[in-house]
Coordinates of C-alpha atoms and ligand atoms in Angstrom, one line a residue:
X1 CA -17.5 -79.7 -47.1
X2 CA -19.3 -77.6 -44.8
X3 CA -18.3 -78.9 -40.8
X4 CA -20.3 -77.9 -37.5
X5 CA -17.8 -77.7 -34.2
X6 CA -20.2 -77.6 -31.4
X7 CA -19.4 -76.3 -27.9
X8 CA -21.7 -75.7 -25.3
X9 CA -20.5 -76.0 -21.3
X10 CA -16.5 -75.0 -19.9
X11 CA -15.1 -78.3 -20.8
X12 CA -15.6 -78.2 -24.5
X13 CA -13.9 -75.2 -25.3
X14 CA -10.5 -76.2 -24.5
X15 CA -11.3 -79.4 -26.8
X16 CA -12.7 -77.2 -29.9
X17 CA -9.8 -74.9 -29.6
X18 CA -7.0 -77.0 -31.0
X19 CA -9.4 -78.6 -33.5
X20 CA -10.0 -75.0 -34.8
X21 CA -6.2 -74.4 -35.0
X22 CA -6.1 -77.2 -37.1
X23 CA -8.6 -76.3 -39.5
X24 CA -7.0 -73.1 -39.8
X25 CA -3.7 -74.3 -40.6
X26 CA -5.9 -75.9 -43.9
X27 CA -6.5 -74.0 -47.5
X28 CA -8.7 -76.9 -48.7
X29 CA -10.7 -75.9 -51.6
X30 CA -14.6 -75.8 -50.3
X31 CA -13.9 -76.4 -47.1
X32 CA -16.5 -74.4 -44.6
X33 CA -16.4 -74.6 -40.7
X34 CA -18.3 -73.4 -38.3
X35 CA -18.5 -72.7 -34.2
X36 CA -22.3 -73.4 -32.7
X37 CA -21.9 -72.1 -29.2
X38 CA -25.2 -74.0 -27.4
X39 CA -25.2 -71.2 -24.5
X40 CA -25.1 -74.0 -21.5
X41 CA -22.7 -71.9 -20.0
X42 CA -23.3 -68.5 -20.2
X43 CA -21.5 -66.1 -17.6
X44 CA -18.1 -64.3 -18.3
X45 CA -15.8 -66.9 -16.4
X46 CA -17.6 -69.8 -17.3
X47 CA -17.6 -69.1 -21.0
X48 CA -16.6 -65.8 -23.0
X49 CA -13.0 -65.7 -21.0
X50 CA -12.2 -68.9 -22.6
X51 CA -13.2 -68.2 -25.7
X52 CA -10.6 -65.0 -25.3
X53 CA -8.0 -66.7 -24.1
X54 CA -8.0 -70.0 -26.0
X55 CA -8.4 -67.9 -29.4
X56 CA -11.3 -69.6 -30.4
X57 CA -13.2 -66.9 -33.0
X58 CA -16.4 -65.8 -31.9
X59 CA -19.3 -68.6 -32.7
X60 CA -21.2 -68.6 -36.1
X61 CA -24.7 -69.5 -34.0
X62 CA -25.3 -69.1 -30.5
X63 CA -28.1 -70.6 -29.5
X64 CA -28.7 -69.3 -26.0
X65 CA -29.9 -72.4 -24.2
X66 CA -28.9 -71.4 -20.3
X67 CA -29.5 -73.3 -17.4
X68 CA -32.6 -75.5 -16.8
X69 CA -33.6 -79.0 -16.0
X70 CA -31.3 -81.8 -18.0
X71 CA -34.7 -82.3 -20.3
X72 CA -35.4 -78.2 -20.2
X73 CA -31.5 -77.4 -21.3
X74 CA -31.1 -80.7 -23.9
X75 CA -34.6 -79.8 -25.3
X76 CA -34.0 -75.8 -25.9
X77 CA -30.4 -76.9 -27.6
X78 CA -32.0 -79.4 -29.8
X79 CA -34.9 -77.1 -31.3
X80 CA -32.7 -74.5 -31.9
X81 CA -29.6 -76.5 -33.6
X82 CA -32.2 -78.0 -35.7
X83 CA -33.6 -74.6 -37.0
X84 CA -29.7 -74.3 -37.6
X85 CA -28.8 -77.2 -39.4
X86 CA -31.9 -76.8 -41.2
X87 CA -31.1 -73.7 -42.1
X88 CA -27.0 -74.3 -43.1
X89 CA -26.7 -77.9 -43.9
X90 CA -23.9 -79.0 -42.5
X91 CA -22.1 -82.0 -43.8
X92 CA -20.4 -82.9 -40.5
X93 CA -21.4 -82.2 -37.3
X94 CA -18.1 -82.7 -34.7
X95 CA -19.2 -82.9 -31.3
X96 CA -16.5 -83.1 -27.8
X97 CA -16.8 -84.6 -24.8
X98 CA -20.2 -85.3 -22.9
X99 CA -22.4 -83.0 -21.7
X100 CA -25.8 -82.2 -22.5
X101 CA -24.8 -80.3 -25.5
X102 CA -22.8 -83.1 -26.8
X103 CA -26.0 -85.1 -26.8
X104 CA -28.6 -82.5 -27.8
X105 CA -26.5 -81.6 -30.6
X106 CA -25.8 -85.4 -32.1
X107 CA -29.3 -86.5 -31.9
X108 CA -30.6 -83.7 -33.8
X109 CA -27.5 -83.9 -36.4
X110 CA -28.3 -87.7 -36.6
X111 CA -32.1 -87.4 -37.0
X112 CA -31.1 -84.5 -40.1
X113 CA -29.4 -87.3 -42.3
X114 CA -26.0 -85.4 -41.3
X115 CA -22.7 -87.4 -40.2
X116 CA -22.0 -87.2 -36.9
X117 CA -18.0 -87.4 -35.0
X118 CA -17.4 -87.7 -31.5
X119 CA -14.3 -86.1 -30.0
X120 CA -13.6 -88.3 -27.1
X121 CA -15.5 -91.2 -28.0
X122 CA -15.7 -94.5 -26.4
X123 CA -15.0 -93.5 -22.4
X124 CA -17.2 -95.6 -20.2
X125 CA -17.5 -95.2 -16.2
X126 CA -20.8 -97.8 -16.2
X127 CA -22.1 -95.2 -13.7
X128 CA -25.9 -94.6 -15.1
X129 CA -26.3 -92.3 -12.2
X130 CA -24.1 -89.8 -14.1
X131 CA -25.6 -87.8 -16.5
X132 CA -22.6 -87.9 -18.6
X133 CA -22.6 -91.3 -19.4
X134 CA -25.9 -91.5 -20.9
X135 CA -24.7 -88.7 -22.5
X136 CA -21.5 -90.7 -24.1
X137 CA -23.5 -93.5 -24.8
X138 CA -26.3 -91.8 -26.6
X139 CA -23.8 -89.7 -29.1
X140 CA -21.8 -93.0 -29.2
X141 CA -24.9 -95.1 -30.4
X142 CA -25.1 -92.7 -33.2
X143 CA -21.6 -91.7 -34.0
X144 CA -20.1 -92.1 -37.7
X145 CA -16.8 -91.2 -36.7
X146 CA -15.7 -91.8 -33.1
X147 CA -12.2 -90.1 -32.4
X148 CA -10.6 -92.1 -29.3
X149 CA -8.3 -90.8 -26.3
X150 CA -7.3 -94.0 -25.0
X151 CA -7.1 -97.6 -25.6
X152 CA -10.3 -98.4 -23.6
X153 CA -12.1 -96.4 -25.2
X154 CA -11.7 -98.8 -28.7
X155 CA -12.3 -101.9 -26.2
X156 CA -15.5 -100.0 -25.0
X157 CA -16.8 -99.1 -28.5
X158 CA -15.5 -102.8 -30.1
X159 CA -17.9 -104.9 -27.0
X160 CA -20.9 -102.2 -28.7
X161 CA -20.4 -103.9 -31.9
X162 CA -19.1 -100.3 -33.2
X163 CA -17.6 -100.8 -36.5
X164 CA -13.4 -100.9 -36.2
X165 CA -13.0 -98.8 -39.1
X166 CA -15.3 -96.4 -37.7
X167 CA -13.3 -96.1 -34.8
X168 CA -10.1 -93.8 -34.8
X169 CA -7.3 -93.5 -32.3
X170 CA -6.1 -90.2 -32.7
X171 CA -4.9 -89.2 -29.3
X172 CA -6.3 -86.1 -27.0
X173 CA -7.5 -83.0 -28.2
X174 CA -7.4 -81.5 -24.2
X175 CA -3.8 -82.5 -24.2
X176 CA -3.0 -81.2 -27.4
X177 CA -4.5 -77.5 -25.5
X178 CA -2.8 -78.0 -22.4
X179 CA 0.5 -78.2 -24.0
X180 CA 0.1 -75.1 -26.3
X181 CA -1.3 -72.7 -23.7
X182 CA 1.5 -74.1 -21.1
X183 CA 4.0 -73.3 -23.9
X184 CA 2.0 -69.6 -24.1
X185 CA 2.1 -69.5 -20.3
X186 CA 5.9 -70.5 -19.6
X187 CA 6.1 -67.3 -22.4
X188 CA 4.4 -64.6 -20.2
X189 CA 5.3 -62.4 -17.8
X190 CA 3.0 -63.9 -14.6
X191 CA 2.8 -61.0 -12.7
X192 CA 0.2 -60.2 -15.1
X193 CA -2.2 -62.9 -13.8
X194 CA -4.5 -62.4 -11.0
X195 CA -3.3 -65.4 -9.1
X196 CA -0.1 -64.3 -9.2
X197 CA 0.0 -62.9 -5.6
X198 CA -2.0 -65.5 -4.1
X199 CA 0.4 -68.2 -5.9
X200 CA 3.5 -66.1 -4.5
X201 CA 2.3 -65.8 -0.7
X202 CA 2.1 -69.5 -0.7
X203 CA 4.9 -71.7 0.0
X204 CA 3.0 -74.8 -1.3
X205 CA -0.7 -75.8 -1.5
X206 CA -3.3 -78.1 -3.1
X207 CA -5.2 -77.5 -5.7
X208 CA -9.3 -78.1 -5.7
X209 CA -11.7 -78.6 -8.2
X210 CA -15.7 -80.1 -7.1
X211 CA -18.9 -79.7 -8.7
X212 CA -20.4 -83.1 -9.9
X213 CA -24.1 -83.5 -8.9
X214 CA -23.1 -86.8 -7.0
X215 CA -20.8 -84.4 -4.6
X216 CA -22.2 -81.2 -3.7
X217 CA -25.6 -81.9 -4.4
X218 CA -26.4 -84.1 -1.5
X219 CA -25.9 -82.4 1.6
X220 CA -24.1 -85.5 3.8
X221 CA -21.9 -86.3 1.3
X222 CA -20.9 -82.6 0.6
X223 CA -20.3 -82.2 4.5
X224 CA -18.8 -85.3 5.1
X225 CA -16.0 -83.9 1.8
X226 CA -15.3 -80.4 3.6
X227 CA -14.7 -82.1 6.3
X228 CA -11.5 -83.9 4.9
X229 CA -10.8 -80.7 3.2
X230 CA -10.9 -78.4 6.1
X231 CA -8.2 -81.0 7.7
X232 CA -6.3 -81.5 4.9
X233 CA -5.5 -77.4 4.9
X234 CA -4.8 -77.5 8.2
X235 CA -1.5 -79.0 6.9
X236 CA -1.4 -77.6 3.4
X237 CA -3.4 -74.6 2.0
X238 CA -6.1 -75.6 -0.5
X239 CA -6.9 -73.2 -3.5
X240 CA -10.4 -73.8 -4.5
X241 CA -11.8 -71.9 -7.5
X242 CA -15.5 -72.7 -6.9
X243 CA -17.8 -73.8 -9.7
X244 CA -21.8 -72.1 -9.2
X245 CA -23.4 -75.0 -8.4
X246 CA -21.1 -75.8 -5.6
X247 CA -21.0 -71.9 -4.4
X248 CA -25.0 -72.6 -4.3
X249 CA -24.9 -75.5 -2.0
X250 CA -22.7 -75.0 -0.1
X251 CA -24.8 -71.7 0.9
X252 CA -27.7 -73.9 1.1
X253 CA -26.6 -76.4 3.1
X254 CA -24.7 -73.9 5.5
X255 CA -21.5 -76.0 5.2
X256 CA -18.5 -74.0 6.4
X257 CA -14.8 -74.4 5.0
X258 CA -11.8 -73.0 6.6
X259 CA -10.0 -69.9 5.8
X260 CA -7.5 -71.9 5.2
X261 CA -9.3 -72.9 1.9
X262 CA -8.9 -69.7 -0.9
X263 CA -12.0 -69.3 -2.7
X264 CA -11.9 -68.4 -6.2
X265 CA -14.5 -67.4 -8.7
X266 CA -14.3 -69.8 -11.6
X267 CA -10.7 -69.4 -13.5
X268 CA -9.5 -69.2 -16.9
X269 CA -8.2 -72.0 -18.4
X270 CA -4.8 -70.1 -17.8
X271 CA -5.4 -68.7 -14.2
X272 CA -6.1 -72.1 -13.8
X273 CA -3.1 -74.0 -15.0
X274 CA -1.1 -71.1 -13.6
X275 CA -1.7 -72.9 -10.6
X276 CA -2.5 -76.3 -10.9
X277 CA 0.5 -77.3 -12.7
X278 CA 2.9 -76.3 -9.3
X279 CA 0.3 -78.0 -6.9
X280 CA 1.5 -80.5 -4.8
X281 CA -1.6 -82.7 -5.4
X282 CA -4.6 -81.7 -7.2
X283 CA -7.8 -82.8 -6.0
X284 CA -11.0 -82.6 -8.1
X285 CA -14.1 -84.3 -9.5
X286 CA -13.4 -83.3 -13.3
X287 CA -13.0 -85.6 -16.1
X288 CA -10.2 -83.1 -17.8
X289 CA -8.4 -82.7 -14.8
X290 CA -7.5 -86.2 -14.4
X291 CA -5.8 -86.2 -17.6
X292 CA -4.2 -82.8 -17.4
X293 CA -2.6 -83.8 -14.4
X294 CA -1.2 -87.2 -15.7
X295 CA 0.2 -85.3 -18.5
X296 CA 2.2 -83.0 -16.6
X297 CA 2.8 -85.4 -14.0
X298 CA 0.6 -84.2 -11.0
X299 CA -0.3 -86.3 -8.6
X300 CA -4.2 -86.0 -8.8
X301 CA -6.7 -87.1 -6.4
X302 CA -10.3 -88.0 -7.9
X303 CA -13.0 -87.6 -5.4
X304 CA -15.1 -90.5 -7.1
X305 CA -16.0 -93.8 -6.8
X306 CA -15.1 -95.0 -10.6
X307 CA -13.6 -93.0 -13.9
X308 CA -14.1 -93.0 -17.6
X309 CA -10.5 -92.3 -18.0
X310 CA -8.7 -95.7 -16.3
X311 CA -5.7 -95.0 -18.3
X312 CA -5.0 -91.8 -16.0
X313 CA -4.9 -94.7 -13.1
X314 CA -3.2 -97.6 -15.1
X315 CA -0.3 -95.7 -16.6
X316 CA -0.9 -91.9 -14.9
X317 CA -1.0 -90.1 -11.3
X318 CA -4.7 -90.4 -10.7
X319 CA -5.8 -91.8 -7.8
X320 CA -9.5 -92.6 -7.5
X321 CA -10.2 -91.9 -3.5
X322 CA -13.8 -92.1 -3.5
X323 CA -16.1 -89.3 -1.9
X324 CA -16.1 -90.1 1.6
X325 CA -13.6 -88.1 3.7
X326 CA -12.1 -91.5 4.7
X327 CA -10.8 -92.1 1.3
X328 CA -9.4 -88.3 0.6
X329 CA -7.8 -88.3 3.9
X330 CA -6.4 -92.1 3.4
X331 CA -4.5 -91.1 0.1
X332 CA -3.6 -87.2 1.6
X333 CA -1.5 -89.5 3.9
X334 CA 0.2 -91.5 1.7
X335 CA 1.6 -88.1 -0.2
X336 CA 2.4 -87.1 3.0
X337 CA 4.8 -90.0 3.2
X338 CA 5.8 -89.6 0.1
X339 CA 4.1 -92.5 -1.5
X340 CA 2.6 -91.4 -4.6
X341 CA 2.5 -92.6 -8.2
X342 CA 5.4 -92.2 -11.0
X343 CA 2.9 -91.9 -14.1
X344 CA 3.8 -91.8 -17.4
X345 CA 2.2 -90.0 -20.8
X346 CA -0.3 -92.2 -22.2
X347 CA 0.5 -92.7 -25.9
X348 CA -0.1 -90.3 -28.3
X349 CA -1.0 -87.4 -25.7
X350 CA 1.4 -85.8 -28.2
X351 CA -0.1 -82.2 -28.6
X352 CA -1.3 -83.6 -32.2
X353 CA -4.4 -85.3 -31.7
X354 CA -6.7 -82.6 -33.6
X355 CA -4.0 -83.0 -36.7
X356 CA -5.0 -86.2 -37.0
X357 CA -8.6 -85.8 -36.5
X358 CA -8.7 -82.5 -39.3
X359 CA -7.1 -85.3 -41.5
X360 CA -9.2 -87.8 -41.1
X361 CA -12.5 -85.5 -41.5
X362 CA -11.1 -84.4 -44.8
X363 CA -10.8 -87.2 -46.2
X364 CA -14.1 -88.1 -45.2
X365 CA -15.7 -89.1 -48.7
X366 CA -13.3 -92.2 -48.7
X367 CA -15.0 -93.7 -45.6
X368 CA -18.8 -92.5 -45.4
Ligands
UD1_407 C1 -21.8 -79.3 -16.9 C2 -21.7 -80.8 -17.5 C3 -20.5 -81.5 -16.8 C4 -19.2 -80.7 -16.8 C5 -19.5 -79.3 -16.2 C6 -18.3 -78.4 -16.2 C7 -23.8 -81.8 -18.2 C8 -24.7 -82.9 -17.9 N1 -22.9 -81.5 -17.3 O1 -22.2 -79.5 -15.6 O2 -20.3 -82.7 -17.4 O3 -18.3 -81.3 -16.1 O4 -20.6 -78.7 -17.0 O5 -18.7 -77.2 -15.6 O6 -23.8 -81.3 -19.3 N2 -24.4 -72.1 -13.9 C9 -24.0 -70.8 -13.8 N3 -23.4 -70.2 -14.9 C10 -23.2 -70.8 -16.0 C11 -23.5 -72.1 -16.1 C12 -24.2 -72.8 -15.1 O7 -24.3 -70.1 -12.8 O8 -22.6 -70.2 -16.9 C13 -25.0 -72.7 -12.8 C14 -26.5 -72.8 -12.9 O9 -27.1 -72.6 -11.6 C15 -26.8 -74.2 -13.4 C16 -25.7 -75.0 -12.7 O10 -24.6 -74.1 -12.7 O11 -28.1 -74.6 -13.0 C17 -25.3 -76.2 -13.5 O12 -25.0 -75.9 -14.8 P1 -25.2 -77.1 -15.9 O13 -24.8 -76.6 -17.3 O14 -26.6 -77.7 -15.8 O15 -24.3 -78.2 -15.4 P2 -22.8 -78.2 -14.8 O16 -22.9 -78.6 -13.4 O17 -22.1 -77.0 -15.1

């Protein structure tokens, strides 16, 4: 059996990671897997660091997509993975999460006569103005396997007439990551980070993550946002490492943040954590964040108007707060008063998720 992992853009390497530790743990006669590397993401600290750090081996087949419009980027990945799986014939292409390589890849895979599993299946925000939930629904439309994080996303894929025995809930793959590298990271000597300093000189602080189109890509909406911010670290530091697009508009727009705001160049997923995890709050706009948090028990503040992860708000720390400063500054205040959520793990964000995933793929004949 010859298995594809696909990654393409920052948030799908920490989700190949532990599936490739669990491969490796496998002497299965005939067994062949491989790492496609799209090239969505492309500099040092988007990309290569994690692939160093996460001890992912380097990719098979990079296929060197870069930046471009959503139908320029999806369109290079797709003509080259084809040449690919042309070329290798894969039996099973696994692809994580939902970005524009997730769909690019499955649509190609799917249109090849090759089986097709989704890591993180089944997440719905019913938002069509983000690109990543066409993205979800697309790869889910043509999914043979669909590996599932939480019990929504079995409701969401039951309602789409998804078969049940299609549908696997194995746990999260992101959480199975976290856990490991925290382990790794609890293990090292932390002077040797580069946030080490800045994390000492600081008594306590926030922690900021924003780059969704919806947020820095309109210029009112991105101003009215720094404007909570710049307040909010007038009471606590914020520590913001910035993502390009966001670093781009804000320049554009001339939008000014306070020095009380420390900007970072992108982080490594353990520069990142290093911090993070001793954050009074965490604030951000990503999708992995929002679990992370609610496994380690973070309050986490998501500047959005809805979420694909509703478990992180049902049973977690997440707190959606919208994007208008109104809403940040609303729920800063209740943490101020010491008002925010217990949480607890959702189940099976058990650090074993991509065990039970390797098994199920190998045992693939009995179900396809
Ligand atoms: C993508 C994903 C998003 C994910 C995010 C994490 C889609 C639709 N979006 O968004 O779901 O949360 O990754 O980062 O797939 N750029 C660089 N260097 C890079 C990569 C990008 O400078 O290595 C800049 C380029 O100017 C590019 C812009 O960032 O145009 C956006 O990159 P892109 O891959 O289109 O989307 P993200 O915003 O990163």
């Amino acid at each position: 059996m010859k298995i594809f992992l696909i990654a393409g853009a920052r948030p799908n390497f920490m989700k190949i990671a532990p599936i490739v530790r669990a491969l490796k743990s496998r002497s299965v006669h005939g067994l062949v897997w491989k790492i496609v590397h799209t090239g969505q993401h492309y500099d040092y600290e988007m990309s290569q660091t994690f692939f160093d750090e996460l001890e992912i081996p380097e990719p098979d087949f990079f296929l060197e997509a870069g930046s471009g419009s959503h139908a320029r980027q999806t369109a290079k990945i797709m003509v080259a993975f084809e040449k690919v799986c042309q070329d290798e014939k894969p039996d099973i292409v696994v692809v994580v999460g939902d970005v524009n390589s997730t769909l690019a890849c499955s649509v190609v895979a799917k249109k090849l006569m090759i089986k097709v599993a989704h890591v993180e299946a089944g997440l719905r925000s019913f938002d069509l103005s983000m690109p990543e939930e066409i993205n979800r629904m697309v790869t889910d439309t043509l999914s043979d396997y669909f590996f599932v994080t939480e019990k929504s996303g079995i409701d969401n894929l039951l309602k789409e007439g998804k078969p049940k025995k299609k549908i696997h809930f194995v746990g999260h793959v992101m959480i199975d990551n976290l856990f490991y590298q925290l382990d790794r990271l609890n293990n090292q000597d932390p002077s040797q980070l580069s946030t080490y300093d800045l994390k000492k000189n600081l008594e306590k602080y926030a922690f900021l993550t924003l780059h969704r189109p919806s947020n820095v890509d309109d210029r009112a909406t991105l101003a009215d946002i720094a404007t909570a911010l710049n307040e909010i670290s007038a009471k606590v530091p914020l520590v913001f490492p910035i993502h390009p697009r966001t670093k781009k508009m804000l320049k554009s727009f001339d939008i000014k943040l306070s020095q009380n705001i420390h900007l970072l160049e992108p982080l490594g997923f353990r520069e990142s954590l290093f911090l993070w995890k001793d954050a009074i709050m965490v604030m951000t706009d990503s999708g992995g964040l929002q679990e992370e948090t609610t496994a380690l028990g973070i309050p986490c503040f998501t500047i959005r108007e809805n979420t694909e992860r509703p478990i992180t708000i049902e049973e977690g720390t997440n707190t959606l707060v919208g994007n208008s400063s109104k809403g940040i500054l609303e729920a800063f205040k209740k943490l101020e008063q010491g008002l925010q959520k217990e949480g607890k793990i959702p189940e099976l964000w058990d650090g074993k998720a991509s065990v039970r995933i390797v098994d199920v793929l190998l045992n693939a004949k009995e179900i396809l």
